[in-house]
Amino acid sequence: MQKNKTGFINARSAKQRAAAAVMLCVPLAGQPLLAQAEEAAKTEEEAYRLAPIIINANADTNGDASSVVAEELWVGGKVATSIQNTPASVSVITQKELEQRSVNTTEEALQYTPGVITDYYGTDDRNDYFQIRGFQATTYRDGLTLGSMRGVREEPFAYERIEVIRGANSTLFGPADAGGSVNFVSKQPRFEQFGQGYATYGSFDHKEVGLDVGDALNDSKTVAGRLTAKRQDSDREYDHSQDDNQFVMGGLTWAPTELTSATVILDYLKTESTPNSGGYPLDKEYDRDEFYGEPSYNFHDVERTNISGNFTHDFDNGFVVRSNLRYSELTDDFGYVFLYDTPGRVGTSVPRYKFGTDTDGHQTNGNVMLQYDHRFENIDSSTLVGAEYLDSSTDAVSVYDLASSIDIANPVHTGVAKSLVPYLTQKDDATTKSLFLQQNLSFYERFILTGGVRRDFMDLSTKGVNLYTGAFDEDDDISKTSYRAALTYIVSDEVSTYVSMVESVSPPEVGVDPETGKQYELGVKYSPMGMKALFSAAVYELNQDNVSTAVVQDSGIIEQQTVGESRARGLDLEAKAEVTENVSVVGGYSYLDSEVTRGSLSDDGVTTYSIKGNRLATAPKHSASLWTYYNVPGTDVSVGLGARYIGSYYYSTKNDGESDDATLYDAALNYKLYKGTDLALNVSNLFDEQHVVGSGTSDYYNPGREITAKVSYNW
């Protein structure tokens, strides 16, 4: 779980630094700390010694919404830090970028982020699928782990921005996957009147309406409210499909003074969709609209309710206390029939299996943090100590069995028996208690030393009945310590460099050693004067031990197996820039050299074989993307064009199947109908490129061309 980090504001002159302090310390009540800024500007010493500054927790999380270039990173629950001087490889997808590309899923949001590979299961739409630097990534909302809620497809309309940190950091986040972290930042109430309403129609009979409104609720502007809602009615690109959802979120913020604020947010998500097309046969390329599952047994119903709260109080003497808390309830039920094809099949009859799971989950997690900032003669210090708690429970009942075969030359749907015998009934409980400490020291405004340590105490239990192996009742206690160290050198007002070492501990399972990771990284960031832009480069080596991977057994069951050790080395480049008043650019390139350094697998549960030297699954050596957006001068027209290149990669760590490299194009056209009203046309996969993105017992293709038209009104 990510905690707040010291932010070092690198202003370009004494006056600019004072102004930055004013703008970045605006509380939710809307009253800037002018007295403090004016006092800071009185002396050259104070004006030049505003680092480190932890931005006021009441600052407006919407501050970067009007640009594709974010300057702040919102982590640990509404605590902003300077991206340029953060010793990590970071990307932020802002609200402006989300709107330019008309993003409708998390996978779409991350498509232009270097080091990230998305949507590698194509028409398997049960989850948001993405990897960072060749490894799994952990998801968070406002700095609190989604944990047992992570399987839900998140609704991008609920968020101000999406933040990506490449390379996990368990000292900040707690138990986390090695690849990195994706943090969704919720839309917060604001002390000003604003609103947006929109309607969308598009491919696959996609119909959607949304509303986002807010304002101060009293004359003294100490209470603000916000309501965000969306309803979608749609099909997917294959026959017998559905993609409907409803989302509503309401929030209240109370800020009685500039030093104190509290926010409560309640949100509800309901989806009624289909999880899968059933896959496609392995012998040749098929049309995406083909369906080889069973219409009567192809459902995915999700309901999730969250209530979240955060509280901040600045004692105005260097001490600040922050606390975040969230309670979640989830029901997640799905069932589908899928192909079990083989490369050497003879004839047109293909076996199928049915698979489904009903899940009920509950989760409570929260933290409390105390921060102390102090200024010595030539050293600025920021110390953060905190405690965190997570309690989650999940009840799941799963069915898995043979279904009737299907003739792919003449498909006939025969249905599925209503009475299915569960092969697995399981109840999992997990409790994590954590203590953490982070220290930031700034020396002479040139060197920033960051260190962190965290201890996680994890209590796990699982019990239930497996149809094949019998009853089980197990528990485990795991304690892990993770460390972080980084040194940042501010070369100039435009350039900063850093070197870092971070460790990660993945969320464990009973009886299995948790995956552990260690990453070394060297990076540089450049923010030129006279342009709102940020260019970054990072080279890294990421090692993970006790890696597990999904292996399809001869029986058809997909089993998680421990691989051993894996390593990824690579380079990530990113450019985000408002080149001119009319042109913005988002681009990136990644080189990834991955390898299994120790490990073996088994296809039958008995015989093992070595995979040492194999590449990681879904880890292309080369990937790149470029998105440009142009406001045509003197007109009401804007156009966007994007390209995404994904190099070839292996479908599994067995390295027995490899994808083709591919380039896909996206386009956008926006026309201002009149003041505040826009018509936006967006096309993803412009030329309808089709290729296999995942393959096992069947093939899965990348999403096809999709066109949407959106009319929106903003005030």
XYZ file of C-alpha atoms in Angstrom:
715
model
C 0.000 0.000 0.000
C 1.580 3.223 -1.089
C 2.285 5.914 1.443
C 3.040 9.547 0.904
C 6.501 10.519 -0.192
C 8.369 13.759 0.260
C 7.776 16.068 -2.684
C 10.581 18.403 -3.664
C 9.361 21.453 -5.500
C 11.923 22.634 -8.017
C 10.746 26.162 -8.809
C 12.704 28.267 -11.253
C 13.102 31.494 -9.368
C 12.453 32.890 -5.928
C 9.192 34.476 -7.030
C 8.120 31.337 -8.877
C 8.846 29.250 -5.818
C 6.729 31.470 -3.646
C 3.969 31.369 -6.236
C 4.255 27.591 -6.418
C 3.846 27.408 -2.667
C 0.674 29.472 -2.931
C -0.837 27.424 -5.759
C 0.105 24.020 -4.400
C -1.033 24.743 -0.877
C -4.544 25.879 -1.762
C -6.848 24.145 0.707
C -10.203 22.707 -0.248
C -11.895 25.701 1.307
C -10.374 27.695 -1.526
C -8.333 30.114 0.643
C -4.643 30.228 -0.436
C -1.999 30.516 2.276
C -1.004 33.969 1.084
C 0.445 35.038 4.388
C 2.834 32.106 4.424
C 3.843 32.660 0.800
C 4.434 36.362 1.322
C 6.513 35.648 4.404
C 8.510 33.060 2.444
C 9.186 35.582 -0.309
C 10.545 38.183 2.141
C 13.956 36.591 2.346
C 16.042 34.970 -0.315
C 16.891 32.140 2.058
C 13.257 31.208 2.628
C 12.327 31.709 -0.996
C 15.014 29.308 -2.128
C 14.440 26.735 0.600
C 10.996 25.390 -0.070
C 12.279 21.846 -0.469
C 11.222 19.490 0.790
C 7.548 20.421 0.791
C 4.786 17.933 1.301
C 1.987 19.571 -0.625
C -0.955 20.395 1.600
C -3.217 17.335 1.710
C -6.171 19.623 1.017
C -4.796 20.650 -2.365
C -7.011 20.122 -5.402
C -6.526 16.685 -6.915
C -7.907 18.081 -10.156
C -4.922 20.403 -10.632
C -3.428 18.520 -13.608
C -6.762 17.749 -15.277
C -6.405 20.348 -18.050
C -3.098 18.992 -19.390
C -1.661 15.671 -20.555
C 1.423 16.555 -18.479
C 1.048 15.879 -14.765
C 3.397 17.587 -12.336
C 2.229 15.897 -9.148
C 1.828 12.319 -8.014
C -1.133 11.669 -5.683
C -0.168 8.775 -3.446
C -0.927 7.589 0.054
C -4.384 9.158 0.039
C -4.370 12.695 -1.482
C -0.769 13.619 -0.717
C 0.933 15.255 -3.677
C 4.604 14.937 -4.536
C 6.684 16.380 -7.362
C 6.978 13.814 -10.178
C 10.221 15.331 -11.461
C 11.989 14.679 -8.166
C 10.342 11.338 -7.352
C 13.064 8.646 -7.533
C 10.985 6.196 -9.573
C 9.759 5.649 -13.114
C 6.257 7.120 -13.069
C 3.459 7.761 -15.578
C 0.200 9.624 -14.985
C -2.781 9.369 -17.313
C -4.594 12.644 -16.671
C -8.258 13.441 -17.153
C -7.454 15.349 -20.341
C -5.698 12.349 -21.870
C -8.520 10.012 -20.810
C -11.027 12.297 -22.536
C -8.936 12.779 -25.688
C -8.822 9.016 -26.222
C -12.397 8.431 -24.959
C -11.200 5.721 -22.568
C -13.836 3.221 -21.443
C -11.722 0.562 -19.658
C -8.538 0.414 -17.605
C -6.866 -1.583 -20.371
C -7.580 1.236 -22.831
C -6.283 3.804 -20.342
C -2.907 2.039 -20.029
C -2.339 1.365 -23.742
C -0.017 4.357 -24.208
C 2.053 3.793 -21.058
C 5.633 2.526 -21.591
C 6.518 -0.776 -19.968
C 2.854 -1.817 -19.773
C 1.277 -4.583 -21.881
C -2.534 -4.799 -21.758
C -5.484 -6.855 -22.993
C -3.466 -10.024 -23.693
C -6.527 -12.257 -23.247
C -8.628 -10.453 -25.853
C -12.269 -11.469 -25.536
C -11.776 -12.863 -22.015
C -13.375 -9.857 -20.335
C -13.610 -11.032 -16.722
C -10.764 -8.803 -15.516
C -8.535 -5.900 -16.468
C -5.409 -7.627 -17.784
C -2.067 -5.820 -17.744
C 1.567 -6.442 -16.862
C 4.373 -4.015 -16.084
C 7.992 -4.829 -16.972
C 7.045 -8.466 -17.604
C 5.439 -9.070 -14.196
C 2.018 -8.775 -12.614
C 1.061 -5.404 -11.129
C -0.989 -4.571 -8.042
C -3.921 -2.163 -8.091
C -4.811 0.528 -5.559
C -7.459 3.136 -5.079
C -6.388 6.361 -3.399
C -3.331 4.588 -2.014
C -5.257 1.704 -0.400
C -4.882 -1.733 -1.937
C -7.894 -3.147 -3.747
C -6.808 -6.572 -2.467
C -9.674 -9.053 -2.737
C -11.547 -6.466 -4.862
C -8.852 -6.381 -7.550
C -10.650 -8.758 -9.932
C -13.344 -6.155 -10.659
C -13.037 -4.178 -13.881
C -12.670 -0.601 -12.665
C -14.799 2.233 -14.058
C -12.479 4.993 -15.416
C -15.243 7.625 -15.188
C -14.900 7.405 -11.388
C -11.322 8.675 -11.423
C -9.511 11.981 -11.838
C -6.401 10.206 -13.065
C -4.604 6.862 -13.164
C -1.046 6.640 -11.850
C 1.483 3.978 -12.837
C 4.660 3.313 -10.876
C 6.986 0.857 -12.606
C 8.644 -1.509 -10.153
C 6.815 -2.379 -6.938
C 7.719 -0.720 -3.675
C 6.428 -2.609 -0.661
C 7.785 -0.014 1.766
C 5.156 2.344 0.340
C 2.356 0.001 -0.707
C 2.757 -3.036 1.509
C 2.454 -6.479 -0.146
C 2.612 -5.801 -3.883
C 3.515 -7.547 -7.128
C 6.990 -6.906 -8.470
C 6.034 -5.390 -11.812
C 4.631 -2.196 -10.407
C 1.553 -0.442 -9.122
C -1.519 1.169 -10.651
C -3.235 3.719 -8.401
C -6.727 5.003 -9.258
C -7.364 8.490 -7.872
C -11.048 9.043 -7.103
C -12.927 12.175 -8.114
C -13.146 14.356 -5.009
C -15.630 17.094 -4.079
C -14.397 20.591 -4.992
C -15.334 23.983 -3.582
C -16.510 25.371 -6.905
C -19.441 24.787 -9.196
C -18.791 22.478 -12.118
C -20.566 19.855 -14.136
C -20.482 17.531 -17.122
C -23.185 15.535 -18.860
C -22.695 13.330 -21.893
C -24.293 10.716 -24.134
C -22.417 8.173 -26.277
C -23.380 5.800 -29.064
C -21.044 3.418 -30.828
C -20.148 0.044 -32.239
C -21.871 -3.092 -30.934
C -24.944 -1.023 -30.082
C -23.017 0.771 -27.346
C -25.236 3.288 -25.532
C -23.964 5.282 -22.575
C -24.909 8.348 -20.532
C -23.001 9.996 -17.716
C -23.197 12.888 -15.248
C -20.581 14.502 -12.993
C -21.625 17.548 -10.922
C -20.408 19.293 -7.804
C -20.377 22.537 -5.824
C -19.860 24.052 -2.403
C -22.963 23.304 -0.335
C -22.951 26.272 2.056
C -22.166 29.990 1.925
C -19.027 29.687 4.059
C -17.671 27.075 1.637
C -16.747 24.598 4.328
C -18.829 21.760 2.860
C -18.642 20.517 -0.738
C -20.436 17.711 -2.553
C -20.037 15.761 -5.767
C -22.203 13.255 -7.640
C -20.851 11.049 -10.422
C -23.037 8.551 -12.291
C -22.910 6.460 -15.461
C -25.152 3.924 -17.175
C -24.070 1.730 -20.095
C -26.072 -0.662 -22.281
C -23.967 -2.475 -24.854
C -22.996 -5.705 -26.554
C -19.483 -6.971 -27.202
C -17.973 -7.853 -30.572
C -18.937 -11.556 -30.449
C -22.433 -13.050 -30.744
C -24.614 -13.645 -27.646
C -22.719 -10.974 -25.712
C -23.565 -8.273 -23.190
C -21.630 -5.387 -21.636
C -23.968 -3.428 -19.342
C -23.004 -1.509 -16.228
C -24.281 1.057 -13.762
C -22.136 3.244 -11.558
C -22.985 5.932 -9.007
C -20.671 7.748 -6.585
C -21.402 10.498 -4.093
C -18.901 12.399 -1.973
C -18.904 15.026 0.785
C -15.946 17.055 2.005
C -15.903 19.093 5.212
C -13.063 21.604 5.616
C -13.833 23.844 8.607
C -10.356 25.447 8.492
C -7.343 25.585 6.216
C -5.686 22.959 8.414
C -8.414 20.348 8.721
C -10.483 18.396 6.220
C -12.496 15.175 6.056
C -14.047 13.423 3.058
C -16.513 10.541 2.765
C -17.230 8.830 -0.565
C -19.846 6.154 -1.225
C -19.866 4.351 -4.575
C -21.773 1.459 -6.122
C -20.883 -0.522 -9.251
C -23.086 -3.109 -10.941
C -22.195 -4.937 -14.142
C -24.141 -7.503 -16.156
C -21.934 -8.828 -18.910
C -20.589 -11.897 -20.650
C -17.133 -13.113 -19.632
C -15.928 -14.865 -22.750
C -16.487 -15.761 -26.391
C -15.405 -19.324 -25.630
C -12.126 -18.769 -27.433
C -11.376 -19.562 -31.083
C -10.064 -22.798 -32.656
C -6.308 -23.110 -33.113
C -6.225 -24.227 -36.762
C -6.771 -20.882 -38.504
C -8.016 -17.307 -38.079
C -11.735 -16.909 -37.416
C -14.088 -13.937 -37.440
C -14.275 -12.165 -34.083
C -18.056 -12.356 -33.998
C -18.023 -16.171 -33.833
C -19.182 -17.683 -30.544
C -18.228 -21.180 -29.415
C -19.504 -21.075 -25.844
C -23.065 -21.569 -24.600
C -25.531 -18.636 -24.625
C -27.431 -20.089 -21.643
C -24.257 -20.361 -19.570
C -22.305 -17.221 -20.317
C -22.757 -14.614 -17.604
C -20.722 -12.294 -15.386
C -22.625 -10.370 -12.718
C -20.801 -8.050 -10.340
C -22.011 -5.808 -7.537
C -19.550 -3.833 -5.432
C -20.154 -1.209 -2.774
C -17.409 0.929 -1.226
C -17.530 3.486 1.535
C -14.292 5.428 1.931
C -13.147 8.170 4.258
C -10.050 10.231 4.796
C -9.073 12.786 7.413
C -6.209 15.275 7.539
C -5.144 17.723 10.219
C -2.118 20.002 10.095
C -1.023 21.043 13.592
C 0.807 24.029 12.072
C 4.020 23.145 13.903
C 5.569 20.659 11.486
C 3.271 17.781 12.420
C 0.526 16.508 10.115
C -1.720 13.505 10.770
C -3.560 11.665 7.992
C -5.853 8.688 8.049
C -7.651 6.696 5.335
C -10.298 4.006 5.739
C -12.381 1.934 3.321
C -14.952 -0.848 3.646
C -15.954 -2.916 0.592
C -18.542 -5.567 -0.195
C -18.488 -7.630 -3.379
C -20.456 -10.327 -5.175
C -18.790 -11.603 -8.347
C -20.482 -14.486 -10.174
C -19.506 -15.834 -13.582
C -19.866 -18.950 -15.703
C -18.906 -19.858 -19.271
C -18.022 -22.694 -21.638
C -14.700 -22.643 -23.498
C -12.937 -24.601 -26.217
C -10.267 -27.175 -25.368
C -8.581 -27.444 -28.745
C -5.235 -29.075 -29.619
C -2.834 -28.184 -32.458
C -2.970 -31.729 -33.896
C -6.758 -32.011 -33.945
C -8.349 -34.039 -36.757
C -11.882 -33.192 -37.840
C -14.152 -30.325 -36.825
C -15.372 -31.543 -33.429
C -13.698 -29.701 -30.538
C -14.041 -30.643 -26.831
C -15.236 -27.985 -24.395
C -15.165 -27.392 -20.638
C -17.450 -25.373 -18.409
C -16.099 -23.180 -15.665
C -17.738 -20.852 -13.171
C -17.273 -19.263 -9.766
C -19.610 -17.500 -7.330
C -17.695 -15.182 -4.999
C -18.666 -13.107 -1.986
C -16.020 -10.792 -0.540
C -15.649 -8.298 2.294
C -12.661 -6.078 2.965
C -11.702 -3.406 5.485
C -8.446 -1.543 5.173
C -7.059 1.672 6.522
C -4.004 3.509 7.746
C -2.910 6.312 10.006
C 0.221 8.373 9.284
C 2.101 11.000 11.247
C 4.458 13.248 9.354
C 6.984 15.668 10.791
C 8.835 18.255 8.695
C 11.769 20.185 10.102
C 14.345 22.508 8.639
C 17.939 22.487 9.799
C 20.602 24.946 8.634
C 21.321 23.274 5.280
C 19.133 20.191 5.524
C 15.393 19.781 5.112
C 13.933 16.720 6.779
C 10.601 14.948 6.407
C 9.821 11.914 8.553
C 6.802 9.686 8.099
C 5.705 6.931 10.455
C 2.504 4.961 10.220
C 0.487 1.846 10.804
C -1.805 -0.008 8.462
C -4.468 -2.674 8.774
C -6.143 -4.957 6.222
C -8.800 -7.576 6.869
C -10.412 -9.463 4.004
C -12.552 -12.546 3.638
C -13.674 -14.341 0.487
C -16.141 -17.210 0.027
C -16.052 -18.937 -3.357
C -17.800 -21.905 -4.942
C -16.388 -23.123 -8.267
C -17.597 -25.570 -10.896
C -15.377 -27.171 -13.510
C -16.284 -30.096 -15.748
C -16.503 -31.382 -19.298
C -19.179 -29.834 -21.491
C -20.507 -31.168 -24.775
C -18.197 -30.927 -27.782
C -19.037 -28.514 -30.579
C -18.746 -28.843 -34.332
C -16.919 -25.672 -35.349
C -18.024 -26.147 -38.967
C -21.695 -26.172 -37.913
C -21.988 -24.894 -34.327
C -25.042 -26.072 -32.393
C -25.563 -24.870 -28.839
C -26.836 -27.659 -26.583
C -27.000 -25.878 -23.232
C -25.526 -26.770 -19.839
C -27.097 -28.851 -17.088
C -28.672 -26.631 -14.437
C -27.440 -28.779 -11.539
C -23.647 -28.490 -11.452
C -21.627 -30.174 -8.708
C -18.976 -27.802 -7.294
C -15.431 -29.096 -7.526
C -14.215 -26.514 -5.002
C -15.778 -24.739 -2.035
C -13.338 -22.416 -0.313
C -13.236 -19.701 2.336
C -10.129 -17.486 2.603
C -9.368 -15.012 5.368
C -6.387 -12.671 5.463
C -5.266 -10.081 7.975
C -2.257 -7.831 7.516
C -0.862 -5.498 10.152
C 1.951 -3.198 9.128
C 4.357 -0.646 10.546
C 6.399 1.629 8.320
C 8.928 4.430 8.477
C 10.197 6.704 5.744
C 12.840 9.401 5.952
C 13.587 12.084 3.358
C 16.556 14.433 3.628
C 17.336 17.293 1.246
C 20.929 18.588 1.309
C 21.699 22.046 -0.079
C 18.764 21.751 -2.504
C 20.828 19.413 -4.676
C 20.764 15.980 -3.083
C 17.688 14.167 -1.857
C 18.234 11.033 0.184
C 15.226 8.731 0.639
C 15.046 5.662 2.844
C 12.205 3.452 3.944
C 11.486 0.286 5.894
C 8.270 -1.618 6.419
C 7.305 -4.713 8.393
C 4.184 -6.654 7.381
C 2.621 -9.278 9.644
C 0.266 -11.475 7.599
C -2.176 -14.034 9.050
C -3.785 -16.323 6.459
C -6.292 -19.139 6.620
C -8.089 -21.250 4.030
C -10.578 -24.054 4.430
C -13.028 -25.903 2.258
C -13.576 -29.021 0.186
C -11.939 -30.039 -3.093
C -13.884 -32.706 -4.995
C -10.642 -34.381 -6.092
C -8.413 -34.080 -3.010
C -10.905 -33.830 -0.136
C -11.337 -31.388 2.729
C -8.637 -28.930 3.781
C -8.181 -26.524 6.671
C -4.870 -24.645 6.758
C -3.440 -21.436 8.158
C -0.160 -19.597 7.963
C 1.662 -16.692 9.603
C 4.120 -14.751 7.470
C 6.226 -11.743 8.451
C 8.312 -9.857 5.933
C 10.469 -6.741 6.012
C 11.062 -4.660 2.901
C 13.493 -1.808 2.339
C 13.888 1.127 0.008
C 16.794 3.467 -0.654
C 17.179 6.218 -3.245
C 19.385 9.186 -4.028
C 18.188 12.044 -6.231
C 20.548 14.668 -7.648
C 18.971 17.901 -8.892
C 21.323 18.861 -11.712
C 19.479 22.073 -12.525
C 16.023 23.571 -12.438
C 15.255 21.460 -15.512
C 17.055 18.166 -14.907
C 17.091 15.650 -12.070
C 18.640 12.198 -11.866
C 18.218 9.353 -9.405
C 19.394 5.904 -8.436
C 17.182 3.607 -6.389
C 16.802 0.165 -4.855
C 13.336 -1.079 -3.925
C 12.054 -4.387 -2.581
C 8.652 -6.008 -2.923
C 6.706 -8.792 -1.250
C 3.678 -10.092 -3.139
C 0.420 -10.957 -1.359
C 1.044 -14.546 -0.194
C -0.983 -17.754 -0.181
C -1.242 -20.338 2.575
C 1.672 -22.773 2.515
C 3.502 -20.926 -0.267
C 6.481 -18.636 0.160
C 5.470 -15.183 -1.077
C 7.063 -13.848 -4.232
C 9.817 -11.375 -3.414
C 11.333 -8.817 -5.752
C 14.267 -6.451 -5.818
C 14.788 -3.697 -8.372
C 17.744 -1.466 -9.130
C 17.013 1.582 -11.274
C 18.865 4.547 -12.692
C 16.832 7.380 -14.175
C 16.793 10.942 -15.447
C 13.935 13.434 -15.851
C 13.910 16.626 -17.889
C 11.335 19.414 -17.631
C 12.375 22.213 -20.031
C 11.717 25.870 -19.342
C 9.177 27.540 -21.551
C 7.226 24.330 -22.188
C 4.864 22.241 -20.112
C 6.609 18.931 -20.640
C 8.303 16.043 -18.889
C 10.780 13.674 -20.536
C 12.046 10.666 -18.615
C 14.366 7.703 -19.099
C 15.088 4.770 -16.805
C 17.217 1.627 -16.986
C 16.591 -1.150 -14.508
C 17.188 -4.700 -13.381
C 14.263 -6.403 -11.675
C 14.649 -9.808 -10.016
C 11.813 -11.872 -8.562
C 12.043 -15.051 -6.505
C 9.351 -17.713 -5.934
C 7.592 -16.631 -9.128
C 4.328 -18.458 -9.896
C 2.697 -18.888 -13.288
C -0.509 -20.397 -14.689
C -0.023 -23.780 -16.391
C -2.744 -25.657 -18.294
C -2.674 -29.282 -17.140
C -3.375 -32.271 -19.366
C -6.703 -32.557 -17.495
C -7.646 -29.054 -18.643
C -7.329 -27.563 -15.159
C -5.291 -24.347 -14.970
C -2.854 -24.652 -12.060
C -0.586 -22.070 -10.465
C 2.979 -23.396 -10.291
C 6.097 -21.874 -8.747
C 8.650 -21.164 -11.463
C 11.644 -20.232 -9.308
C 13.547 -17.064 -10.179
C 13.090 -14.598 -13.017
C 14.901 -11.482 -14.134
C 13.952 -8.521 -16.288
C 16.348 -5.887 -17.567
C 15.272 -2.986 -19.651
C 14.854 0.619 -20.667
C 11.754 2.810 -20.446
C 11.470 6.156 -22.243
C 8.528 8.525 -21.981
C 7.647 11.978 -23.321
C 4.591 13.983 -22.359
C 4.437 17.519 -23.672
C 2.185 20.423 -24.514
C 4.424 21.317 -27.463
C 2.446 24.429 -28.313
C -0.882 25.854 -27.281
C -2.468 23.637 -29.944
C -0.335 20.481 -29.961
C 0.115 17.840 -27.273
C 2.160 14.652 -27.508
C 2.272 11.460 -25.425
C 4.898 8.917 -26.404
C 6.944 6.067 -25.024
C 9.295 3.202 -25.832
C 10.301 0.137 -23.834
C 13.016 -2.453 -24.260
C 12.621 -5.554 -22.103
C 15.045 -8.471 -21.837
C 13.432 -11.115 -19.620
C 14.675 -14.520 -18.548
C 13.787 -17.378 -16.215
C 17.025 -17.825 -14.263
C 15.839 -20.880 -12.323
C 12.682 -22.941 -12.622
C 10.713 -25.928 -13.877
C 7.105 -26.759 -14.779
C 4.843 -29.799 -14.944
C 1.979 -30.547 -17.337
C 0.720 -33.650 -15.551
C 1.554 -32.983 -11.909
C 4.254 -35.667 -11.957
C 6.907 -35.052 -14.609
C 8.800 -31.767 -14.500
C 10.980 -30.067 -17.087
C 13.352 -27.132 -16.879
C 12.462 -23.736 -18.335
C 15.717 -22.045 -17.363
C 16.666 -19.513 -20.022
C 13.082 -19.084 -21.292
C 11.552 -15.650 -21.658
C 8.695 -14.495 -19.444
C 5.135 -14.709 -20.738
C 3.632 -11.636 -22.408
C 6.948 -9.798 -22.285
C 7.837 -8.345 -25.728
C 11.376 -7.114 -26.178
C 10.182 -3.972 -27.920
C 7.033 -1.884 -27.518
C 6.299 1.730 -28.394
C 3.428 4.183 -28.646
C 2.740 7.730 -29.797
C -0.417 9.810 -29.351
C -0.697 13.305 -30.813
C -3.576 15.761 -30.484
C -3.927 18.938 -32.554
C -6.324 21.858 -32.080
C -6.630 23.326 -35.578
C -6.038 27.113 -35.228
C -8.942 29.363 -36.182
C -11.442 26.496 -36.165
C -13.560 24.534 -33.709
C -11.928 21.271 -34.770
C -9.379 19.084 -32.977
C -7.881 15.863 -34.307
C -5.939 13.056 -32.659
C -3.913 10.175 -34.051
C -2.153 7.400 -32.182
C -0.041 4.353 -32.969
C 0.771 1.391 -30.708
C 3.501 -1.104 -31.546
C 3.778 -4.374 -29.631
C 6.630 -6.737 -30.443
C 6.241 -10.502 -30.502
C 6.060 -12.330 -27.179
C 5.543 -15.856 -25.857
C 2.097 -16.819 -24.629
C 3.498 -18.732 -21.646
C 6.792 -19.340 -19.872
C 6.946 -22.705 -21.659
C 7.798 -20.624 -24.768
C 5.845 -23.050 -26.967
C 3.780 -20.410 -28.774
C 4.644 -16.892 -29.927
C 2.585 -13.948 -31.111
C 3.238 -11.803 -34.154
C 4.378 -8.238 -33.724
C 1.674 -5.715 -34.569
C 0.995 -2.005 -34.953
C -2.447 -0.614 -34.224
C -3.765 2.882 -34.889
C -6.331 5.029 -33.083
C -7.943 8.293 -34.173
C -10.063 11.087 -32.723
C -12.029 14.060 -34.020
C -13.578 16.728 -31.806
C -15.884 19.522 -32.959
C -17.147 22.303 -30.695
C -20.822 22.613 -31.496
C -21.151 25.719 -29.318
C -19.831 26.990 -26.010
C -19.392 24.133 -23.572
C -20.757 21.538 -25.997
C -18.561 19.130 -27.946
C -19.021 16.290 -30.392
C -16.221 13.711 -30.173
C -15.646 10.832 -32.602
C -13.136 8.168 -31.570
C -11.932 5.090 -33.419
C -9.778 2.435 -31.789
C -7.900 -0.078 -33.970
C -8.583 2.115 -36.995
C -7.678 -0.506 -39.632
C -9.278 -3.443 -37.771
C -5.957 -5.280 -37.355
C -6.503 -8.831 -36.091
C -3.916 -11.095 -34.467
C -3.657 -13.650 -31.672
C -2.785 -12.046 -28.325
C -3.212 -15.119 -26.124
C -3.244 -18.840 -26.817
C -3.631 -22.007 -24.764
C -6.518 -24.382 -25.256
C -7.835 -21.855 -27.775
C -6.838 -18.580 -29.410
C -7.828 -15.092 -28.275
C -7.685 -12.077 -30.597
C -7.037 -8.427 -29.930
C -10.141 -6.181 -29.811
C -11.449 -5.160 -33.228
C -12.259 -1.720 -34.563
C -14.653 0.252 -32.395
C -16.219 3.627 -33.228
C -17.953 5.901 -30.718
C -19.702 9.270 -31.010
C -20.021 11.341 -27.844
C -21.883 14.597 -27.216
C -20.878 16.304 -23.970
C -21.802 19.517 -22.215
C -19.496 21.087 -19.626
C -20.146 23.983 -17.296
